[in-house]
Tab-separated table of C-alpha atoms in Angstrom:
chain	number	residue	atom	x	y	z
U	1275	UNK	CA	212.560	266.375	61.838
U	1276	UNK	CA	213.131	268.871	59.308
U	1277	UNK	CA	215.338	271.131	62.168
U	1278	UNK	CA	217.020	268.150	62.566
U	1279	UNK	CA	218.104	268.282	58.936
U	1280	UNK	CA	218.879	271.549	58.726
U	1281	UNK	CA	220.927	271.350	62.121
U	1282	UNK	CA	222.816	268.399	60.288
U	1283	UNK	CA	223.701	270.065	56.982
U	1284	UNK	CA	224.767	273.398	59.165
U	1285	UNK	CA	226.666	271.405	61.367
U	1286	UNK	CA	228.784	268.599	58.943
U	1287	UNK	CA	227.141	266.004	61.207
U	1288	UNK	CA	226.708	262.433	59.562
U	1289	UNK	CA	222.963	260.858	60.626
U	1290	UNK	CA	222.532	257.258	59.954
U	1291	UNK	CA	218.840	257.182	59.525
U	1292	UNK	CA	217.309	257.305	55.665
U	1293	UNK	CA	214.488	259.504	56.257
U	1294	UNK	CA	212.137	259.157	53.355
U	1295	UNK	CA	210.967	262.748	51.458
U	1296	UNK	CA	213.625	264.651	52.648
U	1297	UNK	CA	216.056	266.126	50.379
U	1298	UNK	CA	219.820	266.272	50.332
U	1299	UNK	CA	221.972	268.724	51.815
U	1300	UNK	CA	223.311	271.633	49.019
U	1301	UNK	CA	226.359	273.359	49.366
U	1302	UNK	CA	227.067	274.711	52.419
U	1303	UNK	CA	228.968	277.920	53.784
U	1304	UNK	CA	232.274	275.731	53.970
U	1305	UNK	CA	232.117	274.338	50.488
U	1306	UNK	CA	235.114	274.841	48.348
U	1307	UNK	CA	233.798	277.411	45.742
U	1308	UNK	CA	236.073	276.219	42.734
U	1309	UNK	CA	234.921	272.571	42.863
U	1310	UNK	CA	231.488	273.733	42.054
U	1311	UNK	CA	233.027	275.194	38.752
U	1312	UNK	CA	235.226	272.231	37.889
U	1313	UNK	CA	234.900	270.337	34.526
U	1314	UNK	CA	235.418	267.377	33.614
U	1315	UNK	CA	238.488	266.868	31.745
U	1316	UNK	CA	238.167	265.838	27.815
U	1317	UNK	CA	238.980	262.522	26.891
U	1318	UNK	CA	242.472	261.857	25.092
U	1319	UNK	CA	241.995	260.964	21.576
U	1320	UNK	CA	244.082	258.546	20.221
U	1321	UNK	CA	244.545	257.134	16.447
U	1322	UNK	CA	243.402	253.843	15.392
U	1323	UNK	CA	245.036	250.553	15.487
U	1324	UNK	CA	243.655	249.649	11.969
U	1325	UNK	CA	243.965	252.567	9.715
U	1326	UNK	CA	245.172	252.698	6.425
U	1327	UNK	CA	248.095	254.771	4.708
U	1328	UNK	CA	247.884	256.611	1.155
U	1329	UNK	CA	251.348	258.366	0.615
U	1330	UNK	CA	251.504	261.505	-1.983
U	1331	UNK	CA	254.169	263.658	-3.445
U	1332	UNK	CA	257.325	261.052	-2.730
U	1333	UNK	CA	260.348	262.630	-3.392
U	1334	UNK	CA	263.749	260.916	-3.488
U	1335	UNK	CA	266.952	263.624	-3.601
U	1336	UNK	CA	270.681	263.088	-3.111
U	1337	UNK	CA	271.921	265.101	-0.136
U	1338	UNK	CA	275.200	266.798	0.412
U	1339	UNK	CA	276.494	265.735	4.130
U	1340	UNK	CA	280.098	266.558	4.247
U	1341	UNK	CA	282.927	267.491	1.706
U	1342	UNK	CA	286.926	268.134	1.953
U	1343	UNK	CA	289.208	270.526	0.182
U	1344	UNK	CA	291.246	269.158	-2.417
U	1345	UNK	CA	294.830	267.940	-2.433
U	1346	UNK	CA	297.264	267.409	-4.514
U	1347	UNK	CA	298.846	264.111	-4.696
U	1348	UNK	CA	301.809	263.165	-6.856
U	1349	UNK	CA	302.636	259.870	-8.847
U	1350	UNK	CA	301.408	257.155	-7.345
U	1351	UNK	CA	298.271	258.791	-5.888
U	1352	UNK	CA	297.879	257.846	-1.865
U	1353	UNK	CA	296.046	258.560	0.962
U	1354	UNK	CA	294.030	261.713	1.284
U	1355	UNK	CA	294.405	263.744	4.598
U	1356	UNK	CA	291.904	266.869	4.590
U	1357	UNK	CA	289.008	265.772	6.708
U	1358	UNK	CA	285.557	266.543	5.438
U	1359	UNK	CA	283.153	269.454	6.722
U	1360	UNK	CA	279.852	269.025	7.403
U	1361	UNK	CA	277.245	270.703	5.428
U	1362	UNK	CA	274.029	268.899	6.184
U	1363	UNK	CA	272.782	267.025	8.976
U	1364	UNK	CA	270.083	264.466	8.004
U	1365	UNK	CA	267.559	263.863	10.581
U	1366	UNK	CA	264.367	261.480	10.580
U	1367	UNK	CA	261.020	263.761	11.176
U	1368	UNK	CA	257.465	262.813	11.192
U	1369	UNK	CA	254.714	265.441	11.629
U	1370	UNK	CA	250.740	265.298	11.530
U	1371	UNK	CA	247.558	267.574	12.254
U	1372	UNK	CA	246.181	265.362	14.769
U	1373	UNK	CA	246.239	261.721	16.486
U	1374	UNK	CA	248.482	259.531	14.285
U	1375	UNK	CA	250.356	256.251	14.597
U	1376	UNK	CA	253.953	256.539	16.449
U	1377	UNK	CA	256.713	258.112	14.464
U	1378	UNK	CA	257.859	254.729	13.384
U	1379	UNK	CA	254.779	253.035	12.710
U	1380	UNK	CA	254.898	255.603	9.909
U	1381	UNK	CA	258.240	255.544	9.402
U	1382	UNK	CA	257.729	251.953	8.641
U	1383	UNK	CA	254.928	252.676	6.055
U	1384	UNK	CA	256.886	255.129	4.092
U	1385	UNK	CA	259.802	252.334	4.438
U	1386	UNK	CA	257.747	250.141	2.524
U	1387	UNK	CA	256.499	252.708	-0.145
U	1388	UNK	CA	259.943	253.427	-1.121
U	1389	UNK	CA	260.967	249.684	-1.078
U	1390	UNK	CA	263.923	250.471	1.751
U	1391	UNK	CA	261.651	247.846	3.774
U	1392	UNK	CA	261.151	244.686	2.852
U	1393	UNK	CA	258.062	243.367	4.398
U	1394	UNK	CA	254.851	241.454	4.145
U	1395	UNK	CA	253.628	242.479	7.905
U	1396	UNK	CA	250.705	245.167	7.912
U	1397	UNK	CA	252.266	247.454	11.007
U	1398	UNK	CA	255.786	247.386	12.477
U	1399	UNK	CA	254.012	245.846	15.647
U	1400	UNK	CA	253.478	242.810	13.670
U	1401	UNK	CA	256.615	242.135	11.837
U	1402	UNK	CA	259.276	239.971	13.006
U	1403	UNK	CA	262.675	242.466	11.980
U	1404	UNK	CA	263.692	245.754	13.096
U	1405	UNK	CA	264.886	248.513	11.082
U	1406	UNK	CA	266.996	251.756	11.580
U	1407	UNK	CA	264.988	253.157	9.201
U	1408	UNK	CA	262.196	253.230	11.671
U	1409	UNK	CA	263.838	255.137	14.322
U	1410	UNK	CA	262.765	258.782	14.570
U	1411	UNK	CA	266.048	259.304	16.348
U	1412	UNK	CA	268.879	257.871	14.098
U	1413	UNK	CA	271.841	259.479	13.793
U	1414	UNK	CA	272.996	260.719	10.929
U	1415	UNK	CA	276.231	258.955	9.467
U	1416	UNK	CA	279.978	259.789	10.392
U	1417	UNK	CA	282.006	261.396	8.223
U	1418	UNK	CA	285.395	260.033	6.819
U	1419	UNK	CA	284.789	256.637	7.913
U	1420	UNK	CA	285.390	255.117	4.364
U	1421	UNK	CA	288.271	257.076	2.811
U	1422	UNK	CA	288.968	256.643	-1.022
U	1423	UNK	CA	293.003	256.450	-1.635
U	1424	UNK	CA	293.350	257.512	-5.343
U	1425	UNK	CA	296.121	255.478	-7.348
U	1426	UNK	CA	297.253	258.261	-9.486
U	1427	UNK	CA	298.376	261.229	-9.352
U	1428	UNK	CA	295.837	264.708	-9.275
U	1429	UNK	CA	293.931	267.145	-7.515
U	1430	UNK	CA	291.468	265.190	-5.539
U	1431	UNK	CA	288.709	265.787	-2.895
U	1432	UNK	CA	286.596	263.241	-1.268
U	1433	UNK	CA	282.738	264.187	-0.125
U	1434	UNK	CA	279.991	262.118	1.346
U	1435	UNK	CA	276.281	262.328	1.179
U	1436	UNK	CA	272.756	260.194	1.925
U	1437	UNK	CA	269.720	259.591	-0.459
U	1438	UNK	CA	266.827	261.384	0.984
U	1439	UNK	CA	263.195	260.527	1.016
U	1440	UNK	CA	260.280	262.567	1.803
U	1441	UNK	CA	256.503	262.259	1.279
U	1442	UNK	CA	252.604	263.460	2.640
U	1443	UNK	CA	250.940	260.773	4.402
U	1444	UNK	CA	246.975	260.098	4.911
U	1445	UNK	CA	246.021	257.744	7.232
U	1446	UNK	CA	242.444	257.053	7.268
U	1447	UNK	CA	240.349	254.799	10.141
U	1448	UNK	CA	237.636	252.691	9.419
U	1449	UNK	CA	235.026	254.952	11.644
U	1450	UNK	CA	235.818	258.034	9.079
U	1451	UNK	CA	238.215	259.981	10.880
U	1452	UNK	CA	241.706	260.828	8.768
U	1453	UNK	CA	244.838	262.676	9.813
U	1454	UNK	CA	247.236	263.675	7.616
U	1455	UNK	CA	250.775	264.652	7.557
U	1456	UNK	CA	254.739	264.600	6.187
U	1457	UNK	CA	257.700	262.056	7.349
U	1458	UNK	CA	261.397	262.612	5.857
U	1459	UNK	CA	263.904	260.007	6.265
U	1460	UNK	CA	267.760	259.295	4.681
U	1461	UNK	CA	268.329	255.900	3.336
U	1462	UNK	CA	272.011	255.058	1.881
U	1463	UNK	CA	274.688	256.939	2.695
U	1464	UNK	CA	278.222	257.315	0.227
U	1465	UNK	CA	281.478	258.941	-0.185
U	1466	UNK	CA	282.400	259.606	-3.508
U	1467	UNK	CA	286.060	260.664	-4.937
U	1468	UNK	CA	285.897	263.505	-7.177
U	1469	UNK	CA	288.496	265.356	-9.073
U	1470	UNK	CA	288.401	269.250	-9.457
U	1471	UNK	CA	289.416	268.994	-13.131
U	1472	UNK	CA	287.059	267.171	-14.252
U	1473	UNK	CA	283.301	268.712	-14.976
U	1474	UNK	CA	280.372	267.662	-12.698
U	1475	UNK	CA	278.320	265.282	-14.087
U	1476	UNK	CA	275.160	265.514	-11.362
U	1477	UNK	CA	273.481	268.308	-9.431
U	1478	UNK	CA	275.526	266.896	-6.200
U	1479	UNK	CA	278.415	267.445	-8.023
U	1480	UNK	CA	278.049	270.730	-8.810
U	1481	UNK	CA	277.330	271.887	-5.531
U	1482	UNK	CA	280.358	269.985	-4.166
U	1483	UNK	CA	282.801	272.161	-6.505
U	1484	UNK	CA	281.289	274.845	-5.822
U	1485	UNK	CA	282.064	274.444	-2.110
U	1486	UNK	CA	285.672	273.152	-2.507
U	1487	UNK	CA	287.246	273.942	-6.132
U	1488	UNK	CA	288.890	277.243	-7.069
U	1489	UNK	CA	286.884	279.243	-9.093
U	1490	UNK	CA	289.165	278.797	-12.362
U	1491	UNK	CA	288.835	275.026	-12.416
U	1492	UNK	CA	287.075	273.395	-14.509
U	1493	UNK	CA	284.668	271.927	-12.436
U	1494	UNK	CA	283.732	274.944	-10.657
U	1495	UNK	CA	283.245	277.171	-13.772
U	1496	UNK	CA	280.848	274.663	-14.905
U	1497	UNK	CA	278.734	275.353	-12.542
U	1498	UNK	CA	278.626	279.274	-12.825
């Protein structure tokens, strides 16, 4: 009987009799070499459904998008013509050290920390609105869309920017585990007339005449 076995685990041939003592054929001449060194993939860790958010080091700063040079218009004022440049591109970004929510899971946190969301639901899964500010892929707002038309006459230049909010993130599970990480997002965006004679009264003004006024106005040596 045991010739039989061994003839059967030389040979590949299947026996359907359970012969009691004997033991199971090992790996043979044929076997594939590299499955006897296979291992078993690690499981995927994902983050929690029921963690909790703690937000740190929230900053809120005015952004320079896009400005124009100025013109010169005469009594009356008008329409400006010089489109606006773009100097800044404001993008949503979320980042973390390990398994975290989806981008606007904790885009909708940091929505509500800031008060740009107005919501009594726990996750964005279980509220009832949607909002851009969620989306990790909004675009960032056109330029000269809203044009100013000044009424008098002057040296004018138009320039546009968004309010920008940025903070660190925690979010902790109930089992222990925490990840932490950063999430950056643009809430309102403006255009703003501005007059190259007149001095800056903010840092965003400032940098605008620096970018667009001659150095002998007043606005731009206000600034040096």
């Amino acid at each position: 009987m045991r010739d039989m076995v061994g003839r059967a685990c030389r040979t590949g041939l299947v026996i359907g009799v359970l012969v009691t003592g004997l033991g199971a054929c090992t790996g043979g001449e044929g076997e594939d070499k590299a499955d006897q060194g296979r291992k078993t993939a690690k499981p995927v860790v994902t983050a929690c459904a029921n963690g909790t958010f703690t937000w740190s080091h929230l900053t809120e700063r005015d952004r320079l998008t896009g400005v124009a040079d100025p013109e010169r218009l005469g009594k009356g004022g008008g329409a400006l013509r010089n489109p606006m440049r773009r100097v800044y591109t404001p993008t949503p970004s979320v980042r973390a050290d390990g398994p975290a929510p989806s981008p606007a899971e904790i885009l909708f946190s940091l929505g509500k920390k800031t008060g740009e969301i107005d919501s009594e639901a726990r996750t964005l899964a279980q509220a009832d609105d949607t909002w851009s500010f969620t989306d990790v892929r909004q675009p960032a707002p056109e330029l000269d869309n809203d044009r100013v038309e000044p009424r008098t006459a002057g040296e004018y230049l138009q320039y546009a920017g968004v309010r920008e909010v940025a903070a660190d993130f925690r979010y902790s599970c109930p089992d222990g585990r925490t990840v932490s990480g950063h999430a950056r997002n643009w809430t309102v965006d403006f255009t703003v007339l501005t007059d190259c004679a007149e001095r800056p009264d903010s840092p965003l003004a400032r940098e605008v005449a620096q970018h667009s006024c001659e150095q002998t106005s007043d606005a731009a040596r206000s600034t040096s």
